[in-house]
């Protein structure tokens, strides 16, 4: 049991407490106890599971505080304590679990302030603290969460203004602060203009003119008699502004030398580096003019580390512009060298990097534009306009495998992708697969001063061995590709709430019922379900726990190609008719 990696006991009507003995499982990677009837506190011993990557106790009756030892779980990326009876203050130590990308504390009885240290969780994608008894102000430090996608703080007792620093959360697509005691103005710029009115309801002192309604009581009170309290507030505000000005001046003087040493952009027009002729004769100013300074109306997608825009060049060719949120690499020269290496790599199943620019908008990367978006969007997106039949899915798998095999075996220098997932497989107008973002994870990690603690990859696709060794190699990419194959076969997400796709398939494989989870669109369009079964077997080989037991990407590509239907036979015209001698020669070959 000491070598146990996955313990999934969710939805089993378990009762009693969480056994403290679980703390002896030093190699435990995932602990899922969601949707049971467990009671009592979380044992402090859980903090001894230092390899733990995912901890989920959603939907129980657990109580007490969050163990202080959780700060030792440095590998934790997913923490879900929602829908329980936990009480007390949220420990500031949660802000030290630096690799967290999901933190869900909703529907409990937590009280006190939202810890400002949460703003240090730079990889955080989802923060949900709704339906608690939290008080105080929304920390302005949350504006440091440049990767945050979902910020949910509704149904608490928070007061004060919405911090304007939140406009720096460029990837924020979902925000809910309704039913608190917030006041002041809702920021009417950047990403805030796309949030619906429902995100701000239940805050009677919140001014929301830009949403088409009056400022209500707040506006009327602002016109009241100039009271002594108002004078005090204005005086304090002036002192605060003066203090901020002094801090800005002090910091500016400290940063001058750093700016010079880090090779930041020189004054004047930003640098535009063109790597391929498709962007020839274009300047940075051209790109900004065409996209109206990267206006929101050109946005075609968001990611954890970037926003993507569509741009039609002067030669009518469409490109995709990826704006990275991490604006200034620690070592600019190394960053540029990595990008130029990536730009030199060309293959029919890889998305070409055409150029890059270092600008005030962030680092801009210019890629091929793909008409059919990402595989993730087609499989799991809200519209699902296109149904993928079996032949198309197999074609996509072959293309992605061949692109990855080229990076691993035929490219010079060889490249480890580091973040293989369905959202990084893009599809052109013919549904040919093109692997994107290869090498970018390395660029981003090397741009950080603490790259040794930077977790590469995406939850659900990460090689379990990486959590143990903190090392990535080609076999880590193979594992991630195996998860993509499972997505293609089932139409299910790699991780969806409490469900882990890989663990689901393993459990089905054990009792030979894996075919029950095949996507119906595959079942009705595949003429030979034996091919589907073989693809399942290949996916399970790719996701073997021991990396040495996984195939290479060359081997994966060969197997997938062998499953393709034979090309239609070509009838011979009279000019192509073979002589008897030629037929005999063909037979003997």
Coordinates of C-alpha atoms in Angstrom, one line a residue, residues 1 12 57 80 109 126 140 145 181 242 254 273 301 330 418 506 515 518 520 551-552 576:
X1 CA 0.0 0.0 0.0
X12 CA -19.5 5.3 -2.3
X57 CA -13.4 15.9 -0.4
X80 CA -11.5 21.0 -3.4
X109 CA -18.7 28.2 7.1
X126 CA -10.0 28.8 -10.5
X140 CA -6.0 44.0 -4.3
X145 CA -3.4 36.4 -10.6
X181 CA -21.9 44.5 0.7
X242 CA 0.8 61.0 -1.4
X254 CA 15.1 50.7 -7.7
X273 CA 11.1 39.9 -35.4
X301 CA -9.6 32.4 -27.5
X330 CA 14.1 37.1 -16.6
X418 CA 5.8 19.6 -22.2
X506 CA -8.6 1.9 -16.0
X515 CA -16.4 -0.2 -24.8
X518 CA -17.1 5.0 -26.4
X520 CA -21.8 7.5 -29.5
X551 CA 6.0 3.2 -26.5
X552 CA 7.9 5.9 -28.4
X576 CA -1.4 2.5 -67.4

